[in-house]
PDB file of C-alpha atoms and ligand atoms in Angstrom:
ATOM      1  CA  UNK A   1     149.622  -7.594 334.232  1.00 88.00           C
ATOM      2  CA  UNK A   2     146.187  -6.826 335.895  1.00 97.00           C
ATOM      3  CA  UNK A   3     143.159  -6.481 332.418  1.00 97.00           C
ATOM      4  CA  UNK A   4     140.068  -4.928 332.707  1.00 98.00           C
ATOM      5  CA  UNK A   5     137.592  -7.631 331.926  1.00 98.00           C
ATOM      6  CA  UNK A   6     134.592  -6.536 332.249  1.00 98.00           C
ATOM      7  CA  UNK A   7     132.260  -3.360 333.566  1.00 98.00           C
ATOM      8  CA  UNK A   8     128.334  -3.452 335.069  1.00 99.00           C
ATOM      9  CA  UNK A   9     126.247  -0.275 335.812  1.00 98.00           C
ATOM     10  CA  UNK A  10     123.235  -1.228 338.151  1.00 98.00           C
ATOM     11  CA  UNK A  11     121.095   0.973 340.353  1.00 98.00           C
ATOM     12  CA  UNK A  12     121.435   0.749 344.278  1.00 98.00           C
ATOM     13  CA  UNK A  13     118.135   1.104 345.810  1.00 97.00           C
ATOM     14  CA  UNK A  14     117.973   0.650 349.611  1.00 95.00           C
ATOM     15  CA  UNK A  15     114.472  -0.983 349.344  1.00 95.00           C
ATOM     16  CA  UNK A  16     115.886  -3.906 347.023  1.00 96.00           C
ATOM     17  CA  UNK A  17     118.802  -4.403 349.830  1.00 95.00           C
ATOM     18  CA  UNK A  18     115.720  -5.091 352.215  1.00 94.00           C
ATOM     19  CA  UNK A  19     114.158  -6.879 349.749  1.00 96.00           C
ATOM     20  CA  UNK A  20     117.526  -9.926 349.988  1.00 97.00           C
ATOM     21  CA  UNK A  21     117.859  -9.156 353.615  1.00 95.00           C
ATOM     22  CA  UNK A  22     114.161 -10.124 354.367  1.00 95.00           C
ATOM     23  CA  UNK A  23     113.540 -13.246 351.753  1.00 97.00           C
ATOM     24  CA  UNK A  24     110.941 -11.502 350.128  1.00 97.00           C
ATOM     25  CA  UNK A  25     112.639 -11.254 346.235  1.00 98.00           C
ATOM     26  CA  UNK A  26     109.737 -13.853 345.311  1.00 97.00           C
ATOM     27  CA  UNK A  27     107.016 -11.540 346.461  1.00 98.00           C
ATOM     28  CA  UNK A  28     104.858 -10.484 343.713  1.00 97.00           C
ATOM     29  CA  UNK A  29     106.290  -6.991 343.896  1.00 98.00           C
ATOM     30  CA  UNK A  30     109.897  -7.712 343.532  1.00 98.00           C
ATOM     31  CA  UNK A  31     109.948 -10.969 341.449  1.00 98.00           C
ATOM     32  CA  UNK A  32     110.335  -9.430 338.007  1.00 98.00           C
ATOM     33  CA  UNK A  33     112.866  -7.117 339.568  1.00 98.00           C
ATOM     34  CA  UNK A  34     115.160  -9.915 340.471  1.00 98.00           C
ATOM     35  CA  UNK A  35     114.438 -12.274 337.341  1.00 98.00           C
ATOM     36  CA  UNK A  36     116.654  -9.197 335.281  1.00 98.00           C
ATOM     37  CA  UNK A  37     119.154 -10.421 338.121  1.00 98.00           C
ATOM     38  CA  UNK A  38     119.536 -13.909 337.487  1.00 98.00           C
ATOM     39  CA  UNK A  39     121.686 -14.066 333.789  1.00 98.00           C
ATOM     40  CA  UNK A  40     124.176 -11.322 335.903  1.00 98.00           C
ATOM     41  CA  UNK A  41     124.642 -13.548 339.008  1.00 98.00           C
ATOM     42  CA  UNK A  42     125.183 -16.871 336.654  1.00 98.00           C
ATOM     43  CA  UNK A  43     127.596 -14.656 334.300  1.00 98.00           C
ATOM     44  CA  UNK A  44     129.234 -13.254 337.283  1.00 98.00           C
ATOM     45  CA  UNK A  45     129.909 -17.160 338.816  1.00 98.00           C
ATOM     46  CA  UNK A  46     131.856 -17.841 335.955  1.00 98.00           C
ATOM     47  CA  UNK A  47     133.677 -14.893 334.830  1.00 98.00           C
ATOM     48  CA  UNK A  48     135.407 -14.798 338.839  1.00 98.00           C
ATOM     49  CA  UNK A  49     136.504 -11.714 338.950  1.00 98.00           C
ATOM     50  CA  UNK A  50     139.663 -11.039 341.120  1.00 98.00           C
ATOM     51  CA  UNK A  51     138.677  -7.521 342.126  1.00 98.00           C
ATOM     52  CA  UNK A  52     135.973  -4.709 341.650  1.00 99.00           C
ATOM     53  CA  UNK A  53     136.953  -1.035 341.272  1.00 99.00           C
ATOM     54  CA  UNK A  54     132.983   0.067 342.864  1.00 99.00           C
ATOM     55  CA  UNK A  55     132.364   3.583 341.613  1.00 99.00           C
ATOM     56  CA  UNK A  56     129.276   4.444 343.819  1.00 98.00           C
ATOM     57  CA  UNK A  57     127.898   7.631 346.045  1.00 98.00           C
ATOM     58  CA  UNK A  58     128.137   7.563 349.630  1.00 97.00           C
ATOM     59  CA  UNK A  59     124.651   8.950 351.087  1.00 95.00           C
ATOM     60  CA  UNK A  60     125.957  11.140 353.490  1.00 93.00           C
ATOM     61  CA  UNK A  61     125.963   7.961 355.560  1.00 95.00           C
ATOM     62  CA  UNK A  62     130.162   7.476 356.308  1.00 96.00           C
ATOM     63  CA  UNK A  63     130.700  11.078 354.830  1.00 96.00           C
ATOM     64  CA  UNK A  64     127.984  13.930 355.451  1.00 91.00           C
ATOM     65  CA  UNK A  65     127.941  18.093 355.471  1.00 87.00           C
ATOM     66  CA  UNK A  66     131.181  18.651 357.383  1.00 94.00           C
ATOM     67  CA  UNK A  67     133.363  16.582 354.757  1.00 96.00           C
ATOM     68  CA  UNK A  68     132.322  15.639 351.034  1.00 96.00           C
ATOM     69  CA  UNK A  69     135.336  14.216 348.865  1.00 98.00           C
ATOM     70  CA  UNK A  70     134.699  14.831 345.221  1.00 98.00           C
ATOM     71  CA  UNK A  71     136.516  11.733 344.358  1.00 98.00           C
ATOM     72  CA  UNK A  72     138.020   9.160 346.601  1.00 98.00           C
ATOM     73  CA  UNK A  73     139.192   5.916 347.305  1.00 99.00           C
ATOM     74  CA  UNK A  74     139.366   3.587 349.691  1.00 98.00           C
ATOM     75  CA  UNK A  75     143.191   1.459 349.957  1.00 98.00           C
ATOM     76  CA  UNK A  76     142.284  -0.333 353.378  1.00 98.00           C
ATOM     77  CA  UNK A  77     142.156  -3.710 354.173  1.00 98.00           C
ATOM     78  CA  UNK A  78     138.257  -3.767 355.016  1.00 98.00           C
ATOM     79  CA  UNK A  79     135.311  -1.447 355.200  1.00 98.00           C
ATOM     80  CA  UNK A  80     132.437  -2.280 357.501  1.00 97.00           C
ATOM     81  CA  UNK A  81     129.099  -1.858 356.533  1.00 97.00           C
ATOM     82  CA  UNK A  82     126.921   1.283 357.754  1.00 95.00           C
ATOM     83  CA  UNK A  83     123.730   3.100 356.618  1.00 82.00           C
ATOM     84  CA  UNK A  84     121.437   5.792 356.894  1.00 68.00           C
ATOM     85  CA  UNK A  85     118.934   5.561 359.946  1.00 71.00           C
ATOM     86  CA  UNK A  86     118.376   1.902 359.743  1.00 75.00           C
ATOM     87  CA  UNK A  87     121.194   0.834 361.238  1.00 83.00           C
ATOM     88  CA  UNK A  88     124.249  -1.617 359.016  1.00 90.00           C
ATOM     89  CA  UNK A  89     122.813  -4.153 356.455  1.00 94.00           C
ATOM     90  CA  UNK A  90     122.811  -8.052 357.749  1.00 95.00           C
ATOM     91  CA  UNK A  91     125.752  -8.639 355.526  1.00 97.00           C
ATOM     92  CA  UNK A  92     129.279  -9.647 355.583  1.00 98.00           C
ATOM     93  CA  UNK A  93     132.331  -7.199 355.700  1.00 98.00           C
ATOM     94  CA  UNK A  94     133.517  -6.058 352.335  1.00 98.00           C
ATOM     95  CA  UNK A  95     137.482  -6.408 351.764  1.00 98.00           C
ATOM     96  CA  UNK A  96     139.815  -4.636 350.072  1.00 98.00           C
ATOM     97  CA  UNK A  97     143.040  -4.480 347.898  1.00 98.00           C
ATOM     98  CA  UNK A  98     145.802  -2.542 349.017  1.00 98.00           C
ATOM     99  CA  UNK A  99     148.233  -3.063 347.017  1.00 98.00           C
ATOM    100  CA  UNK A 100     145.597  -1.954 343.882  1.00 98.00           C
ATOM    101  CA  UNK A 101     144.387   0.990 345.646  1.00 98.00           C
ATOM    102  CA  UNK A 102     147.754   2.510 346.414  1.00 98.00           C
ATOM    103  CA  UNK A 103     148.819   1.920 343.103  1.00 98.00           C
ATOM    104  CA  UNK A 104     145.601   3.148 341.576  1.00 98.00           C
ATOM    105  CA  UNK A 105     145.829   6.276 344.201  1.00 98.00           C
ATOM    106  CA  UNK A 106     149.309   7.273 343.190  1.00 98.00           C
ATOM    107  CA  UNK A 107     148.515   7.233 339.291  1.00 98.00           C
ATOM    108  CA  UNK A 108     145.519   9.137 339.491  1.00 98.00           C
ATOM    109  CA  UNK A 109     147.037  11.853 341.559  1.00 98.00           C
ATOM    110  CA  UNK A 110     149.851  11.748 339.187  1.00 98.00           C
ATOM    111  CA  UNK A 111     147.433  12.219 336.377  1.00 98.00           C
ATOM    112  CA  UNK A 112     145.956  14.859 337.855  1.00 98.00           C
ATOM    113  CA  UNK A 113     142.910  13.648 339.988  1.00 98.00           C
ATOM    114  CA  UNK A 114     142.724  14.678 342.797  1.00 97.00           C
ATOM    115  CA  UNK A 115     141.895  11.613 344.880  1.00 98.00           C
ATOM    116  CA  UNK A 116     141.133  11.772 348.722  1.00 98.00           C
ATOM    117  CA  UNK A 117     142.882   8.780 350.096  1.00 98.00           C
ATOM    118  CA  UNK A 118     140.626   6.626 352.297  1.00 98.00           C
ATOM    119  CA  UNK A 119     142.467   4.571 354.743  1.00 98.00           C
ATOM    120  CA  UNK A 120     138.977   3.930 357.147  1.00 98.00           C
ATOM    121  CA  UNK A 121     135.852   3.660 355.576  1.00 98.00           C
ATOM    122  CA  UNK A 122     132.869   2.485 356.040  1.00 97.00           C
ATOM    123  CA  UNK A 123     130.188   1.765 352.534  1.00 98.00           C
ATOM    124  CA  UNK A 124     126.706   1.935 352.149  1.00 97.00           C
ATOM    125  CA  UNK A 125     123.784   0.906 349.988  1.00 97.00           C
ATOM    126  CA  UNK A 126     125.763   2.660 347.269  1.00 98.00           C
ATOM    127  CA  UNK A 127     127.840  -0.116 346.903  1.00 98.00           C
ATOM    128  CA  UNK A 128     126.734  -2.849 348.822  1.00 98.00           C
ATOM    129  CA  UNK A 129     123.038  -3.461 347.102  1.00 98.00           C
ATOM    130  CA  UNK A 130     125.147  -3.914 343.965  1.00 98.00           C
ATOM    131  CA  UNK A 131     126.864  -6.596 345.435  1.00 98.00           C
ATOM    132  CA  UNK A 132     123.845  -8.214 346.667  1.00 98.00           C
ATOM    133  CA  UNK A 133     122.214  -8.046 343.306  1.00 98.00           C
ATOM    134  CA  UNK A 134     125.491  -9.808 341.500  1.00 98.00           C
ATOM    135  CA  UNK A 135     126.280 -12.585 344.606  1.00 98.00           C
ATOM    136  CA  UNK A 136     123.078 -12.887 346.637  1.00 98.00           C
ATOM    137  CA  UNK A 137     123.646 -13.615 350.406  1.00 98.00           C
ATOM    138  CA  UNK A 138     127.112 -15.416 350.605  1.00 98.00           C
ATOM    139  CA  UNK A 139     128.783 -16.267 353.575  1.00 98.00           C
ATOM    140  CA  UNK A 140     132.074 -13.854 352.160  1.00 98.00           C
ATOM    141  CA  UNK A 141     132.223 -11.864 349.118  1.00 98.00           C
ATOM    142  CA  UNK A 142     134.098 -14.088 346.490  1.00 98.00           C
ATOM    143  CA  UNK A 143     136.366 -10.807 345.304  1.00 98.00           C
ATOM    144  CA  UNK A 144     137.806  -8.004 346.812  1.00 98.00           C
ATOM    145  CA  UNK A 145     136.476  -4.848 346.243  1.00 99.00           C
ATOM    146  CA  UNK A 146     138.027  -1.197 346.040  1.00 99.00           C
ATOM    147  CA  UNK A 147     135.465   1.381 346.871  1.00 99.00           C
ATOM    148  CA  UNK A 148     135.419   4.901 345.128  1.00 99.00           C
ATOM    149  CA  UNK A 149     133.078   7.109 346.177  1.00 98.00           C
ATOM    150  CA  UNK A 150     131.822  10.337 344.227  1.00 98.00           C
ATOM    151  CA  UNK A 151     129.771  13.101 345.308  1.00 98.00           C
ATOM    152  CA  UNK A 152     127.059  13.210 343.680  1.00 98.00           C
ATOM    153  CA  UNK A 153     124.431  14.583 346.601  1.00 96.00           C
ATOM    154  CA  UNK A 154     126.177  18.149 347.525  1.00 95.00           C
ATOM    155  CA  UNK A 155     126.722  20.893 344.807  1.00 94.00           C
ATOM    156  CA  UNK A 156     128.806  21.359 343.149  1.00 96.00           C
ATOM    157  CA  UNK A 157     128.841  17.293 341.392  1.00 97.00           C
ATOM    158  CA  UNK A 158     132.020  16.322 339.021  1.00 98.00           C
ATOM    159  CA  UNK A 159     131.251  17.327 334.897  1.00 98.00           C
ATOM    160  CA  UNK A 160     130.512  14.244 332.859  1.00 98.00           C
ATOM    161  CA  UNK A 161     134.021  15.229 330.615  1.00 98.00           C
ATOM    162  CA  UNK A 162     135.767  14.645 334.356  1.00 98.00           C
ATOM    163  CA  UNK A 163     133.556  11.039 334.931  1.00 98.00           C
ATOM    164  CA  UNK A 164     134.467   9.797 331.990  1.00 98.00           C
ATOM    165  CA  UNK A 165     138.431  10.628 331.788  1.00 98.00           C
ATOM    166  CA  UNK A 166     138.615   9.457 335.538  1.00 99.00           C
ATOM    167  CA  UNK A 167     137.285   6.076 333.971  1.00 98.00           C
ATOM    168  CA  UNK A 168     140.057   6.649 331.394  1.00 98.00           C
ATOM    169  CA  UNK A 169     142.469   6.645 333.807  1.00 98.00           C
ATOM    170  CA  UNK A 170     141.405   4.297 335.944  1.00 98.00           C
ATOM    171  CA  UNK A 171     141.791   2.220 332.882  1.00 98.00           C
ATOM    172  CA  UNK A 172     145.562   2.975 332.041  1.00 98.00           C
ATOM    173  CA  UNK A 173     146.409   2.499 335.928  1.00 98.00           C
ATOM    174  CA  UNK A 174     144.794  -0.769 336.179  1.00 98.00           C
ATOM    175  CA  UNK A 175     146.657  -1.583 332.854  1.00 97.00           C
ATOM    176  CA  UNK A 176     150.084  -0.758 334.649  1.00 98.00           C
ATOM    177  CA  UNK A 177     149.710  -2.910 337.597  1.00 98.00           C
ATOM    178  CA  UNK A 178     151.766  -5.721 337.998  1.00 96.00           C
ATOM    179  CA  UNK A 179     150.023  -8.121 339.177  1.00 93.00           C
ATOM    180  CA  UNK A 180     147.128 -10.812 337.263  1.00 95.00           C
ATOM    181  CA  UNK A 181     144.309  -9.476 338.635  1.00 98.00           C
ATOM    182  CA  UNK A 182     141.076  -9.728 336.987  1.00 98.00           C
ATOM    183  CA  UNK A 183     139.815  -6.819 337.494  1.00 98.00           C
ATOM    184  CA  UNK A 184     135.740  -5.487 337.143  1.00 99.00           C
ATOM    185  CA  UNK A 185     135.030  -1.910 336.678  1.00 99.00           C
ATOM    186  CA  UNK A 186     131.432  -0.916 338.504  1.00 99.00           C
ATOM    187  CA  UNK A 187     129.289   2.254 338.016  1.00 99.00           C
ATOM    188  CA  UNK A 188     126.322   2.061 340.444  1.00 98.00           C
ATOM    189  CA  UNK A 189     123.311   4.791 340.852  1.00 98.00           C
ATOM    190  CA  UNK A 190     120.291   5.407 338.975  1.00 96.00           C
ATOM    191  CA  UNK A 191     118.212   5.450 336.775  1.00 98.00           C
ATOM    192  CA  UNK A 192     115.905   8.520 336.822  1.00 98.00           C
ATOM    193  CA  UNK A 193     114.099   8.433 340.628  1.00 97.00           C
ATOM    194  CA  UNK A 194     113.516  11.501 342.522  1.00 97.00           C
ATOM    195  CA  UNK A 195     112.651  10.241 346.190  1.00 94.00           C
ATOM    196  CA  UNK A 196     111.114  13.866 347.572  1.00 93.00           C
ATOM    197  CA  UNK A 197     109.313  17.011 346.732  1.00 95.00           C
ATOM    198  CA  UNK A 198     106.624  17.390 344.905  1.00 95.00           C
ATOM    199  CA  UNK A 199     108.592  15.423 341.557  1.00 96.00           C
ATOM    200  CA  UNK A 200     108.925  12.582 344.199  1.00 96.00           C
ATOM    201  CA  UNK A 201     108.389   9.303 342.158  1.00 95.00           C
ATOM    202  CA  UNK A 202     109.432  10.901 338.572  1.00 97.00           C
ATOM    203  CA  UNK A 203     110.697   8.019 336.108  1.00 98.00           C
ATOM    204  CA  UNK A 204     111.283   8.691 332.746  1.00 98.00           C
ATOM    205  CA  UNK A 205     111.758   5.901 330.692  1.00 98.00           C
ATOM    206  CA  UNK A 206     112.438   7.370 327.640  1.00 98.00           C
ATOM    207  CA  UNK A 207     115.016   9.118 328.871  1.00 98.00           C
ATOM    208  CA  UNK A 208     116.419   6.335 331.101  1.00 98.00           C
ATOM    209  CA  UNK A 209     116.822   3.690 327.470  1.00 98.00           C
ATOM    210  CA  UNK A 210     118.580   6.316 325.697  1.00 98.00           C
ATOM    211  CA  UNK A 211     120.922   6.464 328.372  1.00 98.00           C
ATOM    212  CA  UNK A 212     121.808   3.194 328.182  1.00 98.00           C
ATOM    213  CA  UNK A 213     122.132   3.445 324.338  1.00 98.00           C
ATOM    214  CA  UNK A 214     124.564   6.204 324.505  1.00 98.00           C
ATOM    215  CA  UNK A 215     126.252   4.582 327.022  1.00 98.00           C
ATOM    216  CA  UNK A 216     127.198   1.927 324.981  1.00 98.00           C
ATOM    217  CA  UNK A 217     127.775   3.474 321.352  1.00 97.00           C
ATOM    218  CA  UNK A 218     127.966   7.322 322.453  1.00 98.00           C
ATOM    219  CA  UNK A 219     130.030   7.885 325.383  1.00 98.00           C
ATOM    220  CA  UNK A 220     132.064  10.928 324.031  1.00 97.00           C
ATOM    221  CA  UNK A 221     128.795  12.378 323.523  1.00 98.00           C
ATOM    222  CA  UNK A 222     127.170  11.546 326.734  1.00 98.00           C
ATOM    223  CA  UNK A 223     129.868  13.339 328.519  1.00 98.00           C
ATOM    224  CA  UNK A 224     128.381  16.579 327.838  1.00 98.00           C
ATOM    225  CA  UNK A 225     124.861  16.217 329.387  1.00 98.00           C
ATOM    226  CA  UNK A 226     124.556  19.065 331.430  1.00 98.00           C
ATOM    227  CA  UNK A 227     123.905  18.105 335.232  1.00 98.00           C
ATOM    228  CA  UNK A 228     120.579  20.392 334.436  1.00 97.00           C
ATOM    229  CA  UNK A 229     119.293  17.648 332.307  1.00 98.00           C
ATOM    230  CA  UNK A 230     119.966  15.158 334.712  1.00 98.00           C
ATOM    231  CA  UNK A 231     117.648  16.755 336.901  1.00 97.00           C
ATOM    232  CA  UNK A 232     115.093  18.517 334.859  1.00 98.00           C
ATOM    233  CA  UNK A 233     114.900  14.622 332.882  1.00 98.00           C
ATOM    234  CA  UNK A 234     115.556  12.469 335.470  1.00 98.00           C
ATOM    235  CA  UNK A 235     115.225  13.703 338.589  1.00 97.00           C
ATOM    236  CA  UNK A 236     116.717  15.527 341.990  1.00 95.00           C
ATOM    237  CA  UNK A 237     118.911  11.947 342.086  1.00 97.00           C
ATOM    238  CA  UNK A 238     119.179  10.734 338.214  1.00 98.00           C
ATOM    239  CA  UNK A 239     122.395  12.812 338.146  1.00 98.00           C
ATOM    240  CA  UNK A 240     123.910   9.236 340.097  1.00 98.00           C
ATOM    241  CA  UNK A 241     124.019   8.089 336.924  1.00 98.00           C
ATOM    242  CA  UNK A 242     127.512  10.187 335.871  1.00 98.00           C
ATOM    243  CA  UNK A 243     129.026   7.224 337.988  1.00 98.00           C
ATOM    244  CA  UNK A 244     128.267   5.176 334.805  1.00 99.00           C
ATOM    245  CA  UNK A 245     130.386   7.601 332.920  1.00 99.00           C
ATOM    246  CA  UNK A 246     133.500   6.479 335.404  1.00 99.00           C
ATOM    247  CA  UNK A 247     132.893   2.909 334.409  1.00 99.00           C
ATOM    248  CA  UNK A 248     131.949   3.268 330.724  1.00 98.00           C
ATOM    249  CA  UNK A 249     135.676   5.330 330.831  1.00 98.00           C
ATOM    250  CA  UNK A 250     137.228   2.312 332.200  1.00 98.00           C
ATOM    251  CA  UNK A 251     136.457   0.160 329.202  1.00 98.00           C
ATOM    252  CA  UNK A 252     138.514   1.872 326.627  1.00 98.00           C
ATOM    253  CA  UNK A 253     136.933   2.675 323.205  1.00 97.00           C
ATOM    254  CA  UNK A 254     134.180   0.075 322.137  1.00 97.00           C
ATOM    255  CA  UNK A 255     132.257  -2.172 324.034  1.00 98.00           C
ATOM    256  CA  UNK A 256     130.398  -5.612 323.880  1.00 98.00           C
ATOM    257  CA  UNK A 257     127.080  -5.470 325.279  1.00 98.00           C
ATOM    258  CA  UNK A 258     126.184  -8.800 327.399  1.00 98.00           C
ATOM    259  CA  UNK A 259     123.389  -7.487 329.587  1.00 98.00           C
ATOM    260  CA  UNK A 260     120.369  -5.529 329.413  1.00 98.00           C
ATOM    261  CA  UNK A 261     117.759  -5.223 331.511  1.00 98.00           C
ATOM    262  CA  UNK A 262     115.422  -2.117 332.833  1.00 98.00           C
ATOM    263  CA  UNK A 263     112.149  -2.263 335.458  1.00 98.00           C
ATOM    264  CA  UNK A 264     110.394  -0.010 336.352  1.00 98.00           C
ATOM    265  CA  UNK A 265     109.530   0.352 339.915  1.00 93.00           C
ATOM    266  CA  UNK A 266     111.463  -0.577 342.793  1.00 96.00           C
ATOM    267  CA  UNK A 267     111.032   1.896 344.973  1.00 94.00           C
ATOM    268  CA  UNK A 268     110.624   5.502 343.514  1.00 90.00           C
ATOM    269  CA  UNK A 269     113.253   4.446 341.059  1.00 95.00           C
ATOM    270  CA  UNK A 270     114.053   3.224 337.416  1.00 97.00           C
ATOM    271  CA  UNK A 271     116.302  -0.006 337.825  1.00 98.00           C
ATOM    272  CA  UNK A 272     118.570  -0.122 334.773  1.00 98.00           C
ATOM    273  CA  UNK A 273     121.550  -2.555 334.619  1.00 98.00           C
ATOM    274  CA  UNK A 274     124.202  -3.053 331.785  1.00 99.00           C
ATOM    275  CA  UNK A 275     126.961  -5.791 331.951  1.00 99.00           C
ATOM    276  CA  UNK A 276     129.767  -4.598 329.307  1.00 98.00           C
ATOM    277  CA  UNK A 277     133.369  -6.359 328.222  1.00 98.00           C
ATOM    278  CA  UNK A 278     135.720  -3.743 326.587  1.00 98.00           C
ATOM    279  CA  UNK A 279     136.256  -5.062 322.765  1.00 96.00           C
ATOM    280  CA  UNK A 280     140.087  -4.789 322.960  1.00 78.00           C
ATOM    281  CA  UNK A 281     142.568  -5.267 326.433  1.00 61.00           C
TER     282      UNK A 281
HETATM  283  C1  DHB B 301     116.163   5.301 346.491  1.00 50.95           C
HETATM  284  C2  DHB B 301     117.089   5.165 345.464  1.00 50.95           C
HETATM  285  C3  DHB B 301     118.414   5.492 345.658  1.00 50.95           C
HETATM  286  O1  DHB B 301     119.369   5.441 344.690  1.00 50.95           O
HETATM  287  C4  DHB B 301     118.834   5.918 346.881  1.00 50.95           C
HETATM  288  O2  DHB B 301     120.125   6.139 347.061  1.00 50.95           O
HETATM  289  C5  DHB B 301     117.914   6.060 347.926  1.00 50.95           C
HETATM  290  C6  DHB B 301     116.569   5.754 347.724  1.00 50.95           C
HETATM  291  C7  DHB B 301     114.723   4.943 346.321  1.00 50.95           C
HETATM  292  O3  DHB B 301     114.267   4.826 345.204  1.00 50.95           O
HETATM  293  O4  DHB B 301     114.056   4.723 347.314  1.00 50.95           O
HETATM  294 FE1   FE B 302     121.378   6.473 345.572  1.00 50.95          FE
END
């Protein structure tokens, strides 16, 4: 049977994807950034995790005004690499798991979400500086990867109460695949940033720890924030962070916290990062 093993929340900043791509993570500026980095990447090297379910936001890079999937998945066998104006990342091709997907597809329709089924796609910073952050600049990616992206930049976004039971189900699904698979669920996005207008550069680090905190303890809660708070709190693009809602979902009921760690800046945004194992399988 495939197990959930394990879940990790990290923000996706372009800027930090530059930062790898360039050499330049020992520059004064972006040091401390990585040094939160460096427990994740040794953790990561030894859990070896067969597959991760990537729960990101496409920035209308692949997808854009003409078609925005609420929720959707990607079952092919690879997804090349694209992004907004500066042309595809330096990195290598992420693949998939069909077999996973389709499964996961079919039991989340049946449940009642309703997927869009990618069979070409192509991912962006969204999920790809995540990866960067956990593997650094391999050759491959060691895992296979199943991409879901959720709309979180055209109105109107999914409720927290639908984040969070799409993590539910992700959770049963996963649970009902035959196959031993270990499998990672990842919620990327975040924290508070606003990157225009005349807010651009809000961070709210208050805001951003009790997140985290009711992440962890207070999910059922959580689900409730209105998408108004996200924004009036933390910013035109905090409300990325119901993504962490899909993963926290995924986990079941209690969690053990392995990983902390929060900077403040990278960019115009918060960097906040949790690394989670559910407490039962
Ligand atoms: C920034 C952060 C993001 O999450 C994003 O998608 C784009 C830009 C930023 O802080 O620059
Ligand atoms: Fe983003």
């Amino acid at each position: 049977m495939a197990k959930i093993v394990g879940g990790i929340t990290t923000s996706h900043v372009p800027a930090v994807g530059a930062a790898i791509d360039m050499n330049r993570t020992q520059e004064d500026y972006w040091k401390p950034m990585f040094a939160g980095y460096e427990f994740s990447k040794q953790w990561i090297a030894k859990e070896k995790p067969d597959v991760a379910i990537i729960i990101y936001n496409d920035h209308a890079s692949y997808f854009g005004m003409e078609i925005m999937p609420t929720f959707a998945i990607g079952i092919g066998d690879s997804f090349e690499i694209c992004d907004e104006g500066y042309g595809p990342r330096p990195i290598p091709v992420v693949h998939g798991h069909p077999e996973l997907a389709v499964h996961l597809a079919a039991s989340l329709i049946l449940d009642d979400f309703d997927m869009t089924v990618l069979n070409v796609l192509e991912v962006d910073h969204g999920l790809t500086v995540p990866l960067s952050l956990m593997y650094g600049q391999p050759d491959q990616w060691p895992l296979k990867v199943i991409p879901m992206p959720i709309n979180v930049v055209m109105y109107p976004q999914p409720s927290g109460e639908r984040c969070l039971a799409l993590g539910k189900a992700i959770r049963k699904a996963v649970q009902e695949f035959d196959g031993d698979l270990k499998v990672q669920v990842w919620g990327t996005g975040g924290m508070s940033h606003q990157i225009q207008g005349a807010r651009a550069g809000l961070v709210n680090t208050p805001w951003d720890k009790k997140f985290m905190d009711d992440l962890i303890d207070s999910p059922e809660v959580l689900q409730f924030k209105p998408h108004l708070e996200y924004m009036i709190e933390a910013g035109s693009e905090g409300v990325e962070l119901i993504m962490w809602l899909i993963m926290r979902g995924a986990m079941g009921d209690k969690v053990e916290e392995i990983h902390r760690f929060y900077h403040v800046p990278a960019s115009n945004t918060a960097v906040g990062h949790l690394i989670v194992k559910p407490k039962e399988n």
